[in-house]
Short mmCIF file of C-alpha atoms in Angstrom, two decimals:
data_model
loop_
_atom_site.label_atom_id
_atom_site.label_comp_id
_atom_site.label_asym_id
_atom_site.label_seq_id
_atom_site.Cartn_x
_atom_site.Cartn_y
_atom_site.Cartn_z
CA MET A 1 13.10 14.42 -4.17
CA SER A 2 16.86 15.53 -4.87
CA ASP A 3 16.06 19.19 -4.11
CA ALA A 4 14.92 18.40 -0.39
CA TYR A 5 17.01 18.47 2.77
CA HIS A 6 16.35 18.29 6.32
CA GLY A 7 16.75 20.96 8.37
CA GLU A 8 16.75 21.65 11.96
CA GLU A 9 12.93 22.11 12.14
CA GLY A 10 12.10 18.68 9.72
CA PRO A 11 12.04 18.15 5.93
CA VAL A 12 11.78 21.46 4.11
CA LEU A 13 12.46 22.42 0.40
CA ALA A 14 15.73 24.15 -0.90
CA ARG A 15 15.28 27.68 -1.12
CA GLY A 16 13.64 29.24 -3.75
CA PRO A 17 10.62 31.61 -4.57
CA ALA A 18 8.45 33.16 -2.00
CA GLY A 19 5.75 30.74 -0.03
CA GLN A 20 8.27 28.73 1.14
CA ASP A 21 5.88 28.05 4.62
CA VAL A 22 3.06 26.89 2.39
CA LEU A 23 5.69 25.08 0.36
CA ARG A 24 6.77 23.07 3.70
CA LEU A 25 3.37 22.15 4.60
CA ALA A 26 3.09 20.75 1.29
CA LEU A 27 6.06 18.58 1.61
CA LEU A 28 5.01 17.45 5.24
CA SER A 29 1.62 16.52 4.05
CA PHE A 30 2.65 14.95 0.94
CA ALA A 31 4.92 12.58 3.21
CA ALA A 32 1.86 11.68 5.35
CA VAL A 33 -0.03 10.80 2.19
CA ILE A 34 2.84 8.49 1.08
CA ALA A 35 3.09 7.01 4.64
CA VAL A 36 -0.32 5.85 4.17
CA ALA A 37 0.04 4.47 0.82
CA LEU A 38 3.12 2.73 1.48
CA ALA A 39 1.30 1.10 4.59
CA VAL A 40 -0.62 -1.32 2.27
CA ALA A 41 3.03 -2.62 0.41
CA PHE A 42 4.50 -3.03 3.79
CA PHE A 43 1.37 -4.62 5.24
CA LEU A 44 1.12 -7.24 2.50
CA ASP A 45 5.19 -7.65 2.46
CA ALA A 46 5.06 -9.05 6.02
CA GLY A 47 4.82 -12.39 5.30
CA ARG A 48 6.98 -12.44 2.11
CA GLN A 49 10.12 -10.70 4.41
CA ALA A 50 9.62 -13.83 6.98
CA ALA A 51 9.96 -16.52 4.27
CA GLU A 52 12.81 -14.58 2.53
CA THR A 53 14.57 -14.61 5.86
CA GLN A 54 14.08 -18.52 6.24
CA SER A 55 15.36 -18.94 2.74
CA ALA A 56 18.39 -16.72 3.40
CA GLU A 57 19.29 -19.07 6.39
CA ALA A 58 19.27 -22.21 4.56
CA PRO A 59 22.36 -23.53 2.98
CA ASN A 60 23.53 -22.33 -0.29
CA VAL A 61 22.94 -24.62 -3.07
CA THR A 62 23.84 -24.40 -6.81
CA ALA A 63 20.53 -23.34 -8.88
CA PRO A 64 18.57 -26.35 -10.22
CA GLU A 65 17.87 -26.70 -13.79
CA PRO A 66 14.62 -25.23 -15.00
CA PRO A 67 11.69 -27.66 -14.13
CA ALA A 68 10.23 -29.61 -17.08
CA ALA A 69 6.83 -28.28 -18.64
CA GLU A 70 4.61 -31.06 -17.37
CA PRO A 71 5.74 -31.06 -13.85
CA LEU A 72 5.67 -27.00 -13.76
CA ALA A 73 2.04 -27.27 -15.00
CA LEU A 74 1.10 -29.96 -12.24
CA ALA A 75 2.72 -27.64 -9.84
CA ARG A 76 0.90 -25.00 -10.95
CA GLY A 77 -2.35 -26.30 -10.94
CA THR A 78 -2.14 -27.65 -7.46
CA ILE A 79 -1.16 -24.15 -6.19
CA GLU A 80 -4.14 -22.76 -7.96
CA LYS A 81 -6.31 -25.19 -6.45
CA GLU A 82 -4.83 -24.61 -3.05
CA ILE A 83 -5.78 -20.59 -3.56
CA ALA A 84 -9.37 -21.48 -4.48
CA HIS A 85 -9.88 -24.04 -1.70
CA ASP A 86 -8.12 -21.88 1.44
CA ALA A 87 -8.91 -18.53 0.21
CA PRO A 88 -11.57 -17.84 -1.73
CA ASP A 89 -11.47 -13.91 -1.52
CA TYR A 90 -7.89 -14.23 -2.58
CA ALA A 91 -8.78 -16.44 -5.92
CA VAL A 92 -11.24 -13.38 -6.70
CA PHE A 93 -8.33 -10.99 -6.86
CA PHE A 94 -6.13 -13.98 -8.73
CA ALA A 95 -9.18 -14.73 -10.96
CA ARG A 96 -9.12 -10.82 -12.05
CA LEU A 97 -5.28 -10.55 -12.52
CA GLN A 98 -5.36 -13.69 -14.99
CA SER A 99 -8.29 -11.68 -16.79
CA ALA A 100 -6.68 -8.00 -16.71
CA LEU A 101 -2.83 -9.16 -16.99
CA PRO A 102 -2.88 -12.63 -18.47
CA SER A 103 0.96 -12.70 -19.28
CA GLN A 104 2.03 -11.31 -15.56
CA TYR A 105 -0.37 -13.84 -13.96
CA ASP A 106 1.40 -16.42 -15.69
CA ALA A 107 4.87 -15.50 -14.89
CA ILE A 108 3.75 -15.03 -11.13
CA LEU A 109 2.18 -18.69 -11.11
CA ASP A 110 4.92 -20.30 -12.96
CA ASP A 111 7.24 -18.40 -10.14
CA PHE A 112 5.27 -20.16 -7.44
CA ALA A 113 5.21 -23.49 -9.01
CA LYS A 114 9.23 -23.32 -9.66
CA GLU A 115 9.51 -22.37 -5.98
CA SER A 116 7.07 -25.51 -5.32
CA LEU A 117 9.41 -27.96 -7.56
CA ASP A 118 12.55 -26.30 -5.89
CA GLY A 119 11.40 -27.69 -2.31
CA LYS A 120 9.89 -24.66 -0.86
CA ASP A 121 6.70 -24.38 0.94
CA VAL A 122 4.10 -22.57 -0.85
CA ARG A 123 1.07 -23.32 0.87
CA ASN A 124 0.88 -20.25 2.90
CA VAL A 125 -1.76 -18.36 0.73
CA ASP A 126 -1.29 -15.15 2.44
CA SER A 127 2.21 -14.69 1.56
CA LEU A 128 1.38 -15.89 -2.24
CA LEU A 129 -0.74 -12.94 -2.32
CA SER A 130 1.89 -10.66 -1.14
CA GLN A 131 4.09 -11.80 -3.61
CA ALA A 132 1.55 -11.19 -6.46
CA VAL A 133 0.58 -7.83 -4.90
CA ARG A 134 4.32 -6.66 -5.02
CA GLU A 135 5.13 -7.80 -8.24
CA VAL A 136 1.66 -6.06 -9.99
CA ARG A 137 2.58 -2.79 -8.09
CA VAL A 138 5.96 -2.82 -9.07
CA SER A 139 5.48 -3.26 -13.02
CA ASN A 140 2.16 -1.66 -13.44
CA GLY A 141 1.10 0.47 -10.40
CA ILE A 142 2.03 3.70 -12.13
CA LEU A 143 -1.05 3.16 -14.35
CA ALA A 144 -3.43 3.43 -11.00
CA ALA A 145 -2.44 7.09 -10.82
CA LYS A 146 -4.38 7.35 -14.43
CA ALA A 147 -7.36 5.67 -13.12
CA ASP A 148 -10.71 7.59 -12.80
CA GLY A 149 -11.96 9.08 -9.71
CA PRO A 150 -14.19 6.12 -8.45
CA ALA A 151 -11.32 3.71 -9.00
CA LEU A 152 -8.56 5.95 -7.53
CA ALA A 153 -10.94 6.63 -4.38
CA ARG A 154 -11.17 3.22 -4.01
CA ILE A 155 -7.73 2.62 -2.87
CA PHE A 156 -8.05 5.04 0.02
CA ASP A 157 -11.37 4.04 1.00
CA VAL A 158 -10.27 0.64 1.52
CA GLN A 159 -7.17 2.04 3.68
CA LEU A 160 -9.36 3.74 5.86
CA ALA A 161 -11.64 0.53 6.44
CA MET A 162 -8.22 -1.28 7.39
CA MET A 163 -7.36 1.34 9.48
CA GLN A 164 -10.86 0.89 11.35
CA ALA A 165 -10.45 -2.73 11.69
CA LEU A 166 -7.11 -2.42 12.97
CA ALA A 167 -8.57 0.04 15.62
CA ALA A 168 -10.93 -2.27 16.65
CA THR A 169 -8.12 -4.84 17.16
CA ASP A 170 -5.14 -3.09 18.34
CA ALA A 171 -4.45 0.81 18.32
CA LYS A 172 -0.64 -0.10 18.15
CA LEU A 173 -1.21 -1.88 14.87
CA CYS A 174 -3.39 0.82 13.72
CA VAL A 175 -0.89 3.64 14.19
CA ASP A 176 1.93 1.35 12.70
CA PHE A 177 -0.16 0.67 9.58
CA LEU A 178 -0.72 4.60 9.52
CA TYR A 179 3.04 5.32 9.50
CA GLY A 180 4.03 2.29 7.21
CA GLY A 181 5.13 -0.03 9.81
CA ALA A 182 5.52 -3.78 9.23
CA SER A 183 5.59 -6.56 11.78
CA GLU A 184 4.72 -9.81 12.15
CA ALA A 185 1.46 -9.08 13.86
CA PHE A 186 0.40 -7.48 10.59
CA PHE A 187 0.68 -10.89 8.96
CA THR A 188 -1.22 -12.64 11.52
CA PHE A 189 -3.80 -9.97 11.16
CA SER A 190 -4.12 -10.36 7.41
CA ALA A 191 -4.59 -14.19 7.95
CA THR A 192 -7.64 -13.42 10.07
CA HIS A 193 -9.00 -10.82 7.91
CA ARG A 194 -8.69 -11.95 4.22
CA PRO A 195 -11.91 -10.32 2.66
CA LEU A 196 -9.92 -6.98 3.45
CA VAL A 197 -6.71 -7.80 2.58
CA ALA A 198 -8.36 -9.14 -0.59
CA ASP A 199 -10.19 -6.04 -0.79
CA MET A 200 -7.09 -3.98 -0.65
CA ALA A 201 -5.42 -5.86 -3.32
CA ILE A 202 -8.17 -5.90 -5.77
CA ALA A 203 -8.66 -2.10 -5.73
CA GLY A 204 -5.10 -1.67 -6.64
CA LEU A 205 -5.47 -3.81 -9.45
CA ASP A 206 -8.92 -2.22 -10.70
CA ALA A 207 -7.09 1.13 -10.54
CA ILE A 208 -4.42 -0.03 -12.73
CA VAL A 209 -7.06 -1.54 -15.34
CA SER A 210 -8.77 1.93 -15.00
CA GLY A 211 -5.43 3.84 -15.74
CA ARG A 212 -4.56 1.62 -18.57
CA THR A 213 -8.12 2.06 -20.14
CA ASN A 214 -8.45 5.69 -19.26
CA GLY A 215 -5.15 7.12 -18.99
CA ILE A 216 -6.02 10.58 -17.25
CA GLN A 217 -3.18 12.97 -16.81
CA ARG A 218 -3.34 15.00 -13.66
CA ASP A 219 -1.59 18.22 -12.28
CA PRO A 220 0.56 17.72 -9.17
CA PRO A 221 -1.12 19.09 -6.19
CA GLY A 222 -0.23 22.40 -5.47
CA ASP A 223 -0.06 24.52 -2.30
CA ALA A 224 -3.54 25.66 -1.90
CA ASP A 225 -4.67 21.83 -1.96
CA PHE A 226 -2.44 20.97 0.85
CA SER A 227 -3.21 24.27 3.10
CA GLN A 228 -6.78 23.30 2.73
CA LEU A 229 -6.47 19.78 3.83
CA SER A 230 -4.52 21.10 7.19
CA SER A 231 -7.24 23.55 7.81
CA ALA A 232 -10.07 21.06 7.38
CA MET A 233 -8.29 18.92 9.72
CA LYS A 234 -8.28 21.44 12.17
CA ALA A 235 -11.82 22.28 11.84
CA GLN A 236 -12.65 18.44 12.57
CA GLY A 237 -10.93 18.96 16.06
CA VAL A 238 -7.49 18.05 15.37
CA ASN A 239 -4.94 20.37 17.08
CA ASP A 240 -1.88 21.57 16.29
CA ALA A 241 0.25 18.88 17.96
CA GLU A 242 -1.69 16.16 16.07
CA VAL A 243 -1.57 17.88 12.91
CA ALA A 244 1.98 18.07 13.14
CA ALA A 245 2.45 14.20 14.48
CA ILE A 246 0.35 13.19 11.67
CA LEU A 247 2.04 15.66 8.66
CA ASP A 248 5.40 15.46 9.61
CA GLY A 249 5.73 12.47 12.21
CA LYS A 250 6.92 14.80 15.29
CA GLN A 251 5.47 13.16 18.28
CA PRO A 252 5.06 15.80 21.33
CA ASN A 253 6.37 14.92 24.85
CA PRO A 254 4.46 13.07 26.20
CA PRO A 255 3.52 11.56 23.00
CA ILE A 256 -0.19 11.32 21.85
CA PRO A 257 -1.55 7.81 22.91
CA ASP A 258 -2.21 5.14 20.31
CA ALA A 259 -5.82 5.46 20.55
CA ARG A 260 -6.32 8.99 19.85
CA MET A 261 -3.33 8.89 17.02
CA CYS A 262 -5.47 6.19 15.59
CA ALA A 263 -8.24 8.41 15.52
CA VAL A 264 -6.32 11.45 14.05
CA GLY A 265 -5.47 8.91 11.32
CA GLN A 266 -8.76 8.24 10.43
CA ILE A 267 -9.79 11.89 10.62
CA TYR A 268 -6.88 12.58 8.19
CA LEU A 269 -8.30 10.10 5.68
CA LYS A 270 -11.62 10.80 5.87
CA THR A 271 -10.77 14.85 5.56
CA LEU A 272 -8.62 13.89 2.38
CA ALA A 273 -11.66 12.20 1.19
CA SER A 274 -13.94 15.18 1.91
CA LEU A 275 -11.50 17.96 -0.12
CA PRO A 276 -13.02 19.25 -3.51
CA GLU A 277 -12.70 16.45 -5.97
CA GLN A 278 -9.89 17.67 -8.20
CA ALA A 279 -7.91 18.77 -5.32
CA ARG A 280 -8.44 15.31 -3.69
CA LEU A 281 -7.76 13.38 -6.80
CA ARG A 282 -4.48 15.38 -7.39
CA ILE A 283 -3.14 14.44 -3.98
CA TYR A 284 -4.64 10.40 -4.69
CA ALA A 285 -2.49 10.23 -7.76
CA LEU A 286 0.49 11.60 -6.62
CA ALA A 287 0.54 9.21 -3.51
CA VAL A 288 -0.30 6.16 -6.02
CA SER A 289 2.45 7.06 -8.47
CA LEU A 290 5.02 7.47 -5.51
CA MET A 291 3.95 4.12 -4.05
CA ALA A 292 4.26 2.50 -7.61
CA ARG A 293 7.66 3.99 -7.42
CA SER A 294 8.96 2.43 -3.94
#
């Protein structure tokens, strides 16, 4: 968004035609949608970041020669068996990935096998899923924006389910997820909620498959879409300060308690899901396309 800048009152659009107040609201709402969408990527990347930190602390060594085909195949087979045994929920995702994007599946599993042969510990299945989801999102995620309505909506339905699970565990983690925060606590949570994490991964993959098949082109959301979202949130009991907190990240003084902010985030996703179909899908598609480019 090269035409945007930050003024004294927060992010605003560069000067242009009339209706700037509505456009500013659109931009702020836009930011909140992106924050929720990016939370999935941050959440799944938590373990990968920890692994990369450990790797960076290790002594530098000359890159080894590519492993021979037979050891690579054996290492890959071992990893596939470990995933199936230790995390059957994740195995469903990998099976779908193999069916939908076989070349990428092979590349991802070969990378895992090479890491194993290089001496890296690849037994952490949560980290393996994180890496796989990231690779798929970067290479094919833009297709999800062209998915049919049910597949696109499923991504956000699972995000809401994740927020609800986090709310029952730790309201602060719920708020961190809403704003796209990442921490080691998220990684710990994922290890104890693998079915839900797998659902998120599968929802994204299914949307990619649907987008590749359907190729639906949608107009970007307009001023009226975002204005309607804000009004609908207020109709659900969200006050002006809470709307500002979730749409532009501004916390009042004193700040909104985590439990309430977590509840507001859930109202936000539920309200977005209740918008008229075309407005809702326009916002969903835009959020997913930006997540793929992040």
